[in-house]
Coordinates of C-alpha atoms in Angstrom, one line a residue:
M1 CA -20.7 -0.4 6.3
S2 CA -18.3 2.7 5.0
T3 CA -15.7 3.0 2.2
L4 CA -11.7 2.5 3.4
P5 CA -11.7 6.2 5.4
V6 CA -8.6 8.3 4.2
D7 CA -6.5 7.5 8.0
I8 CA -5.3 4.4 8.5
Y9 CA -4.0 3.9 12.1
S10 CA -1.3 2.9 14.9
V11 CA -3.5 0.4 16.7
T12 CA -2.5 1.7 20.0
A13 CA -4.5 4.8 18.3
V14 CA -7.6 2.1 17.8
R15 CA -7.8 1.6 21.4
D16 CA -7.1 5.6 21.9
I17 CA -11.1 6.4 19.6
D18 CA -12.2 3.0 20.7
R19 CA -11.9 4.4 24.4
A20 CA -12.7 7.8 23.8
A21 CA -16.0 6.2 22.0
I22 CA -16.8 4.3 24.5
E23 CA -15.8 6.6 27.6
G24 CA -16.1 10.3 25.7
A25 CA -19.3 9.7 23.6
G26 CA -21.3 7.4 25.9
I27 CA -21.2 4.0 23.2
P28 CA -21.2 1.2 25.7
G29 CA -18.1 -1.2 24.5
Y30 CA -20.9 -4.1 24.5
T31 CA -23.2 -1.8 22.5
L32 CA -19.7 -1.8 19.9
M33 CA -19.2 -5.1 19.7
T34 CA -22.6 -5.9 18.7
R35 CA -22.5 -3.7 15.7
A36 CA -18.8 -5.1 14.9
G37 CA -20.3 -8.8 15.3
A38 CA -23.4 -7.9 12.5
A39 CA -20.8 -5.6 10.7
A40 CA -19.4 -9.2 9.7
V41 CA -22.1 -10.5 9.7
S42 CA -23.6 -9.1 6.8
E43 CA -20.2 -9.0 5.1
A44 CA -19.8 -12.6 4.9
R45 CA -23.7 -13.0 3.1
D46 CA -23.0 -10.5 0.9
H47 CA -20.1 -12.4 0.0
F48 CA -20.0 -15.4 0.5
P49 CA -24.3 -16.3 0.4
E50 CA -23.8 -19.1 -0.8
A51 CA -22.4 -21.0 2.7
K52 CA -24.8 -21.8 4.7
R53 CA -22.7 -24.1 7.6
W54 CA -19.9 -21.3 9.9
Q55 CA -18.0 -22.2 12.0
V56 CA -16.5 -19.8 14.1
V57 CA -13.0 -20.4 16.2
C58 CA -12.1 -18.4 19.0
G59 CA -9.6 -17.2 20.7
A60 CA -8.9 -14.8 24.4
G61 CA -9.7 -11.1 24.4
N62 CA -12.1 -8.5 22.0
N63 CA -11.9 -10.4 19.6
A64 CA -12.8 -13.7 20.5
G65 CA -16.1 -11.6 21.8
D66 CA -16.7 -10.3 18.7
G67 CA -16.6 -14.6 17.4
Y68 CA -19.6 -15.0 20.4
V69 CA -21.7 -11.6 19.0
V70 CA -21.1 -13.8 15.2
A71 CA -22.1 -16.8 16.0
R72 CA -24.9 -16.2 18.0
L73 CA -26.7 -13.1 15.1
A74 CA -26.0 -15.6 12.4
A75 CA -27.9 -18.0 14.4
K76 CA -30.9 -16.2 14.3
E77 CA -30.9 -16.0 11.3
G78 CA -31.4 -19.1 10.5
I79 CA -27.8 -20.5 9.4
V80 CA -25.2 -23.7 11.5
V81 CA -23.0 -22.6 13.6
S82 CA -20.9 -24.0 15.6
V83 CA -18.0 -22.5 17.3
V84 CA -14.1 -23.3 18.4
A85 CA -12.0 -22.4 21.3
L86 CA -8.9 -22.2 22.4
V87 CA -9.3 -20.5 25.4
D88 CA -11.8 -21.2 28.4
P89 CA -14.4 -19.7 27.8
E90 CA -15.9 -19.2 31.9
S91 CA -12.4 -17.6 31.6
L92 CA -13.2 -14.5 29.8
K93 CA -13.8 -11.2 31.0
G94 CA -15.2 -8.2 30.2
D95 CA -17.4 -7.3 27.1
A96 CA -15.9 -10.9 25.5
A97 CA -17.8 -12.7 28.9
S98 CA -20.5 -11.4 28.3
A99 CA -20.8 -11.7 24.2
Y100 CA -19.8 -15.2 25.3
R101 CA -23.2 -16.0 28.3
D102 CA -25.1 -13.8 25.2
F103 CA -24.0 -16.7 23.1
V104 CA -25.0 -19.7 26.1
A105 CA -28.5 -17.6 26.7
D106 CA -29.9 -18.0 23.0
G107 CA -28.7 -21.8 23.5
G108 CA -25.2 -21.6 21.5
V109 CA -23.1 -25.1 22.5
V110 CA -19.3 -24.5 22.6
N111 CA -16.8 -26.7 21.4
G112 CA -13.2 -27.4 23.2
W113 CA -10.6 -27.1 20.3
S114 CA -9.7 -30.7 19.5
G115 CA -7.1 -30.6 16.8
Q116 CA -9.8 -30.0 14.0
L117 CA -12.3 -27.8 12.3
D118 CA -15.5 -28.8 10.8
A119 CA -14.9 -30.5 7.6
D120 CA -18.3 -29.3 6.8
A121 CA -17.8 -25.8 7.4
D122 CA -18.2 -23.9 4.6
L123 CA -17.6 -20.6 5.8
I124 CA -15.0 -20.4 9.3
F125 CA -13.8 -16.5 10.8
D126 CA -11.1 -16.0 12.7
G127 CA -12.1 -14.0 15.6
L128 CA -8.5 -15.8 18.2
L129 CA -6.3 -13.0 18.2
G130 CA -6.6 -9.6 16.9
S131 CA -4.4 -6.6 16.3
G132 CA -3.6 -6.7 19.5
L133 CA -0.6 -9.3 19.3
E134 CA 3.6 -9.0 20.0
R135 CA 4.5 -12.4 20.1
D136 CA 4.8 -14.8 17.4
V137 CA 1.8 -17.3 17.3
E138 CA 2.5 -20.9 18.9
G139 CA 0.9 -24.6 20.2
D140 CA -2.6 -24.9 19.5
F141 CA -3.1 -21.0 18.3
A142 CA -0.1 -22.5 15.6
L143 CA -1.9 -25.4 15.2
A144 CA -5.4 -23.9 14.8
V145 CA -4.2 -20.9 12.1
A146 CA -2.8 -24.4 10.1
A147 CA -6.0 -25.5 10.5
M148 CA -7.5 -22.6 9.3
N149 CA -5.7 -22.0 5.9
S150 CA -5.7 -26.0 4.3
H151 CA -9.3 -25.1 5.1
T152 CA -11.9 -25.8 1.9
A153 CA -13.7 -23.3 2.9
N154 CA -13.4 -19.5 2.8
V155 CA -12.2 -17.7 6.0
V156 CA -13.1 -14.3 7.1
A157 CA -10.8 -12.1 9.6
L158 CA -13.1 -10.8 12.4
D159 CA -10.4 -6.4 12.4
I160 CA -6.9 -8.3 11.3
P161 CA -5.5 -12.1 11.0
T162 CA -4.4 -13.5 13.6
G163 CA -0.8 -13.7 13.3
I164 CA -0.8 -10.1 11.5
H165 CA 0.7 -7.6 13.3
G166 CA -1.2 -4.3 13.8
D167 CA 1.7 -2.0 13.6
T168 CA 4.1 -3.4 11.2
G169 CA 1.7 -6.5 9.0
M170 CA 4.7 -8.7 10.2
V171 CA 3.8 -12.4 10.2
M172 CA 4.8 -13.3 13.3
A173 CA 5.5 -17.2 13.1
F174 CA 2.4 -18.3 11.4
A175 CA -0.7 -16.3 10.0
V176 CA -4.7 -16.4 8.5
R177 CA -4.8 -16.3 5.1
A178 CA -8.4 -14.6 5.2
D179 CA -10.0 -14.5 2.0
L180 CA -12.2 -11.2 3.8
T181 CA -11.2 -8.7 6.4
V182 CA -13.8 -7.2 8.7
T183 CA -12.0 -4.2 9.7
F184 CA -13.1 -2.5 13.0
V185 CA -13.2 1.7 14.5
G186 CA -10.0 3.0 12.5
L187 CA -8.5 1.0 9.8
K188 CA -4.9 -0.3 10.9
A189 CA -1.8 -0.1 9.3
G190 CA -0.5 -3.8 8.9
L191 CA -3.8 -4.0 7.2
F192 CA -2.0 -2.6 4.3
L193 CA 1.9 -2.9 4.8
T194 CA 4.0 -5.8 3.9
D195 CA 2.8 -9.2 4.1
G196 CA -0.5 -8.0 5.4
P197 CA -1.9 -7.2 2.5
D198 CA -1.4 -11.6 1.2
Y199 CA -3.1 -12.6 4.8
C200 CA -6.3 -9.7 4.4
G201 CA -7.6 -10.5 1.4
K202 CA -10.0 -7.9 0.4
V203 CA -10.5 -5.6 2.8
L204 CA -13.3 -4.1 4.9
F205 CA -14.5 -1.6 6.7
A206 CA -16.8 -1.1 9.6
D207 CA -16.4 2.0 11.7
L208 CA -19.3 1.6 13.8
G209 CA -21.0 4.0 14.5
V210 CA -17.7 6.4 16.4
P211 CA -19.0 9.7 16.2
P212 CA -15.1 12.2 14.5
K213 CA -14.9 13.6 17.6
C214 CA -13.2 10.4 19.1
R215 CA -10.3 11.0 16.1
Q216 CA -9.9 14.6 16.9
G217 CA -6.2 14.8 19.3
C218 CA -5.7 10.5 17.6
E219 CA -3.0 11.3 14.7
A220 CA -3.2 8.5 11.3
E221 CA 0.4 6.2 11.1
F222 CA -0.2 7.2 7.1
R223 CA -2.7 9.5 5.2
R224 CA -4.8 6.7 1.9
I225 CA -3.8 7.4 -1.0
D226 CA -7.7 7.9 -2.4
D227 CA -9.2 8.7 -5.4
D228 CA -11.0 11.9 -4.1
H229 CA -6.8 13.5 -4.5
I230 CA -6.5 11.9 -7.7
Q231 CA -9.1 14.0 -8.8
R232 CA -8.2 17.5 -7.4
T233 CA -4.5 17.2 -7.7
L234 CA -6.1 16.3 -12.3
P235 CA -8.3 18.5 -13.0
P236 CA -9.9 18.8 -15.8
R237 CA -7.4 21.1 -19.2
R238 CA -8.8 24.4 -20.4
R239 CA -10.2 23.4 -23.3
A240 CA -7.9 27.2 -25.0
A241 CA -4.4 24.6 -23.8
H242 CA -1.6 24.1 -25.8
K243 CA 2.1 21.8 -25.3
G244 CA 4.1 24.3 -23.8
D245 CA 2.2 24.3 -20.8
F246 CA 2.5 21.1 -19.2
G247 CA 6.5 20.7 -19.4
H248 CA 9.1 19.5 -20.5
V249 CA 10.9 16.8 -19.2
L250 CA 14.1 15.1 -19.5
I251 CA 14.9 11.6 -19.2
V252 CA 18.8 10.4 -18.8
G253 CA 19.6 7.7 -18.9
G254 CA 19.9 3.7 -20.8
G255 CA 24.0 3.6 -20.7
P256 CA 25.5 1.3 -22.7
G257 CA 23.3 -1.9 -23.8
M258 CA 20.5 -0.7 -21.8
P259 CA 18.4 1.4 -23.8
G260 CA 14.5 -0.8 -22.9
A261 CA 14.7 1.3 -19.5
V262 CA 14.3 4.9 -21.0
R263 CA 12.3 3.9 -23.7
L264 CA 9.5 2.5 -20.6
C265 CA 10.1 6.0 -19.0
G266 CA 9.3 8.2 -21.8
E267 CA 6.5 6.6 -23.1
A268 CA 4.9 7.0 -19.5
A269 CA 6.0 10.9 -18.9
L270 CA 4.1 10.7 -22.9
R271 CA 0.6 9.3 -21.4
A272 CA 1.1 11.1 -17.7
G273 CA 0.3 14.1 -19.8
A274 CA 4.2 15.7 -20.5
G275 CA 3.7 18.5 -23.4
L276 CA 7.3 17.6 -24.7
V277 CA 9.2 14.4 -23.2
S278 CA 12.7 14.4 -24.5
I279 CA 15.5 11.6 -24.2
A280 CA 19.5 11.9 -23.7
T281 CA 20.8 8.0 -23.2
H282 CA 24.2 6.6 -25.2
P283 CA 24.9 7.3 -28.3
D284 CA 23.9 3.5 -30.3
H285 CA 19.9 3.8 -29.0
A286 CA 19.0 7.3 -29.7
A287 CA 18.0 6.2 -33.6
M288 CA 16.2 2.9 -32.3
I289 CA 14.2 4.9 -29.3
V290 CA 12.4 7.1 -32.7
A291 CA 11.4 4.6 -34.5
S292 CA 9.9 2.4 -31.3
R293 CA 7.7 5.7 -30.8
P294 CA 8.4 9.0 -32.9
E295 CA 7.2 11.1 -30.2
L296 CA 9.9 11.6 -28.4
M297 CA 13.1 12.9 -28.8
S298 CA 15.8 11.0 -28.7
H299 CA 19.5 12.0 -28.6
G300 CA 22.9 10.5 -28.7
I301 CA 24.6 11.7 -25.4
A302 CA 28.4 11.7 -26.1
S303 CA 30.4 14.7 -24.0
T304 CA 29.1 16.2 -20.8
G305 CA 29.0 19.7 -23.1
D306 CA 26.0 17.3 -25.3
L307 CA 24.1 16.9 -21.6
E308 CA 24.1 20.7 -20.3
A309 CA 23.3 21.7 -23.8
L310 CA 20.0 19.4 -23.5
I311 CA 19.4 19.9 -20.0
E312 CA 19.2 24.1 -20.3
K313 CA 16.1 23.1 -22.2
A314 CA 14.0 20.9 -19.6
D315 CA 12.0 22.4 -16.6
V316 CA 12.6 18.3 -15.2
I317 CA 14.6 15.5 -15.3
A318 CA 14.3 12.0 -14.6
F319 CA 17.2 10.1 -13.9
G320 CA 18.4 6.6 -13.3
P321 CA 16.7 4.5 -16.4
G322 CA 18.9 1.7 -17.2
L323 CA 21.5 4.6 -15.7
G324 CA 24.4 1.9 -15.8
R325 CA 27.8 1.8 -13.9
S326 CA 30.2 2.9 -16.5
D327 CA 32.0 5.7 -16.9
W328 CA 29.5 7.1 -19.5
A329 CA 27.2 7.0 -16.3
S330 CA 29.5 9.1 -14.2
N331 CA 29.6 11.6 -16.3
A332 CA 26.0 12.0 -16.0
V333 CA 26.1 11.8 -12.6
A334 CA 27.9 14.6 -11.9
V335 CA 26.5 16.4 -14.4
L336 CA 23.1 16.4 -13.1
R337 CA 24.5 16.4 -8.7
K338 CA 24.9 19.9 -9.5
D339 CA 21.9 20.6 -11.3
E340 CA 19.0 22.6 -9.9
R341 CA 15.3 22.1 -11.7
P342 CA 12.9 19.6 -10.2
A343 CA 13.9 15.9 -10.3
V344 CA 13.2 12.1 -10.2
W345 CA 16.1 8.9 -8.8
D346 CA 15.3 6.3 -9.5
A347 CA 17.4 2.7 -10.4
D348 CA 20.5 2.9 -10.1
A349 CA 21.4 7.0 -9.6
L350 CA 20.5 5.8 -6.3
N351 CA 23.3 3.1 -5.8
W352 CA 25.5 6.0 -7.5
L353 CA 23.5 8.5 -4.2
A354 CA 24.7 5.6 -2.0
E355 CA 27.8 6.3 -2.6
S356 CA 28.2 9.6 -2.0
P357 CA 24.8 10.5 -0.1
E358 CA 23.2 14.9 -0.4
F359 CA 20.3 16.4 1.2
V360 CA 17.8 17.9 -1.6
E361 CA 14.8 19.0 -1.3
Q362 CA 13.5 20.1 -4.8
R363 CA 13.9 15.8 -5.7
V364 CA 12.0 12.7 -5.0
I365 CA 13.8 9.3 -5.0
T366 CA 12.1 6.3 -6.0
P367 CA 13.9 3.1 -4.2
H368 CA 12.4 -0.6 -3.7
P369 CA 13.4 -2.0 -0.9
G370 CA 17.0 -3.2 -1.3
E371 CA 17.7 -0.3 -2.9
A372 CA 16.8 1.6 0.5
G373 CA 18.6 -0.5 2.1
R374 CA 22.0 0.4 0.6
L375 CA 21.1 4.0 0.6
L376 CA 20.7 3.6 4.4
D377 CA 22.9 1.1 5.1
R378 CA 21.3 -1.4 6.9
P379 CA 19.6 -4.8 5.7
V380 CA 16.3 -5.0 3.8
T381 CA 15.2 -7.0 7.3
K382 CA 15.7 -4.1 8.8
I383 CA 13.1 -2.1 5.4
Q384 CA 10.5 -4.2 5.4
A385 CA 10.1 -4.6 9.7
D386 CA 9.9 -0.9 10.1
R387 CA 8.3 0.9 6.6
R388 CA 7.8 3.7 8.2
Q389 CA 11.6 4.2 9.2
A390 CA 12.9 4.0 7.1
L391 CA 11.2 6.1 5.0
T392 CA 11.6 9.2 8.0
D393 CA 15.0 8.5 8.0
L394 CA 15.8 8.7 4.0
R395 CA 13.6 11.6 3.9
G396 CA 16.0 12.7 6.9
R397 CA 18.8 12.1 4.9
Y398 CA 18.6 12.9 1.2
G399 CA 15.2 15.3 1.8
G400 CA 12.9 15.9 -1.2
V401 CA 10.5 13.5 -1.0
A402 CA 10.6 9.9 -0.2
V403 CA 8.8 6.8 -2.1
L404 CA 9.6 3.8 -1.4
K405 CA 8.0 1.3 -3.1
G406 CA 6.7 -2.5 -2.2
S407 CA 3.2 -4.2 -1.6
G408 CA 2.3 -0.4 -0.1
T409 CA 3.6 1.7 -1.5
L410 CA 5.1 4.8 1.0
V411 CA 5.3 8.1 -0.2
S412 CA 7.1 10.6 2.4
S413 CA 5.4 14.3 3.8
P414 CA 7.7 16.6 5.0
G415 CA 6.3 17.5 8.3
A416 CA 2.5 16.4 7.9
V417 CA 1.6 12.7 8.2
P418 CA 2.4 10.3 5.3
W419 CA 1.3 8.7 1.9
L420 CA 0.3 4.7 1.0
C421 CA -0.7 3.5 -1.3
T422 CA -3.5 0.6 -1.3
A423 CA -3.8 0.3 -5.0
G424 CA -1.9 -2.6 -7.0
N425 CA -0.4 -6.3 -7.0
P426 CA 1.8 -8.7 -7.1
G427 CA 1.7 -8.7 -11.5
M428 CA 3.6 -5.7 -10.8
A429 CA 6.7 -7.0 -9.6
A430 CA 7.7 -7.6 -13.5
P431 CA 10.5 -5.5 -14.5
G432 CA 10.5 -2.1 -16.1
M433 CA 8.0 -1.4 -13.3
G434 CA 10.0 1.8 -11.9
D435 CA 10.7 3.2 -14.4
V436 CA 7.2 3.3 -15.7
L437 CA 6.1 4.7 -11.6
T438 CA 10.2 7.3 -13.0
G439 CA 8.3 8.1 -15.7
I440 CA 5.0 9.2 -14.5
I441 CA 6.0 10.8 -11.5
A442 CA 7.5 13.4 -13.4
A443 CA 5.3 13.2 -15.7
L444 CA 3.6 15.5 -12.9
L445 CA 5.8 17.7 -11.6
A446 CA 6.0 19.0 -15.5
Q447 CA 1.8 20.1 -15.0
G448 CA 3.1 21.4 -12.9
L449 CA 2.4 19.7 -8.7
K450 CA 4.7 20.3 -5.9
L451 CA 6.9 16.9 -4.8
E452 CA 4.9 15.6 -3.2
D453 CA 1.3 15.6 -4.7
A454 CA 3.7 14.5 -7.9
A455 CA 4.7 11.0 -5.7
A456 CA 1.2 10.6 -4.1
V457 CA -0.1 10.4 -7.1
G458 CA 2.1 8.6 -9.4
V459 CA 2.2 6.4 -7.1
A460 CA -2.1 6.0 -6.9
A461 CA -1.6 5.9 -11.1
H462 CA 0.8 3.6 -11.5
A463 CA -0.6 1.5 -9.2
Q464 CA -4.2 1.5 -10.6
A465 CA -3.0 1.0 -13.7
G466 CA -1.8 -1.9 -12.8
D467 CA -4.7 -3.2 -11.3
R468 CA -6.9 -2.3 -14.4
A469 CA -4.1 -4.3 -17.3
A470 CA -3.9 -7.5 -14.9
C471 CA -7.9 -7.8 -15.2
A472 CA -7.1 -10.8 -17.6
G473 CA -4.0 -11.7 -15.4
E474 CA -1.2 -10.8 -12.6
R475 CA 1.0 -13.3 -14.4
G476 CA 3.1 -12.3 -17.1
L477 CA 2.1 -8.2 -16.6
M478 CA 4.4 -6.4 -18.6
A479 CA 5.7 -3.0 -17.7
S480 CA 4.4 -1.4 -21.4
D481 CA 0.8 -2.9 -20.4
L482 CA 0.3 0.2 -17.9
L483 CA 0.9 2.4 -20.9
E484 CA -2.4 2.1 -22.2
Q485 CA -4.1 1.6 -18.9
L486 CA -2.6 5.4 -17.7
R487 CA -5.4 8.0 -19.5
P488 CA -7.8 6.5 -18.2
V489 CA -6.7 6.8 -14.2
I490 CA -5.2 10.3 -15.7
N491 CA -8.2 12.1 -16.6
P492 CA -10.4 11.3 -13.7

């Protein structure tokens, strides 16, 4: 088994890699299938050591073949194994047929689908349909999916849970909820997008010994933001460093009655290492913010002149947290649109931007799917159905770097493969999380990172801090819980 690689591919690209291994590197397809089954058995035994009675549910194609290999190898290791087939195994072809014949030759028995699973099984393997699914799951396959999901046993998915689209991560009517997914040859985008993370459980990767040369010419769909990237981008500071070396962030927001967002954003910028952080907010809030966090320099802004004076002292602008839709906010928008400093726009700043789109290269925008829908004038369902295209369109219309938030947050990369964040958890669906992210990215920009690196590393640091904060439980997680967890993440 391998740690998760950086490159994430489309299903078509993984097939091309698989073909290159067979035709170019001379590795027989059945050898790859046997290695896949062996990897799945090994990981299942490591993760569920108490499970002694396994049931493998097989469908069609190579996914079924993987299942028959799992059953044969597990039986050889003394595990009680039963196999249920939804497709007549005599109709299988190629390597899948070989896997079935070898299973039977070793004394294996295949039972047809009767509408139910073995009630006494303590581990179930999903070998129904695999990553090539392009239509809704229905009929007996839907019933088998429901039976797996309602069973008390843990579920291991082979390659990808049945019913999850391999490219988009969308549920195709019904999908298996796996506790563990062992994926082969290349990471599929659907494992990490949209519904995928909710159905895959823990994702493990087996490269099956495919040589790196087989991946040449197969362009990745995404790059995973890994710890190595964070370490390369955030080296240790010089002993002689001082706060002036790490930039001055100005946060503009906190319209009438909304001081909390800029307060969170400001502390996040400090925790992420900005040298100085100023806040330009409605006059009603300035004293309150200073009282709660004296390290923040908070200024009440009564006129555009007040704001322009603060902007001149800043290196980076974070615009939008708690901004609102008041006349005060409108005046701030008019000033900030003209500024050419590196900036992060979020929250209501994006709603103002959607009304008057403009292309600016020195800006990071951080919309959630709803805001992305407004920025692109399309339904949220279409945003989620093709997040890669939505990211491309955001970059094309607004310039700079786009961060499309959500499960599997995406970060655009002008002229290169986009980034995808595989960290984070559902507890982070809470108020203020976006304000914290805005502060982190702005702080990294102030410390000299390029827009793309600041956005990618900021997203990863935010997600990892969220995972650390969720160790005591995801439900009830608050944005402020991330603040104390940032330092160990950004000091790798």
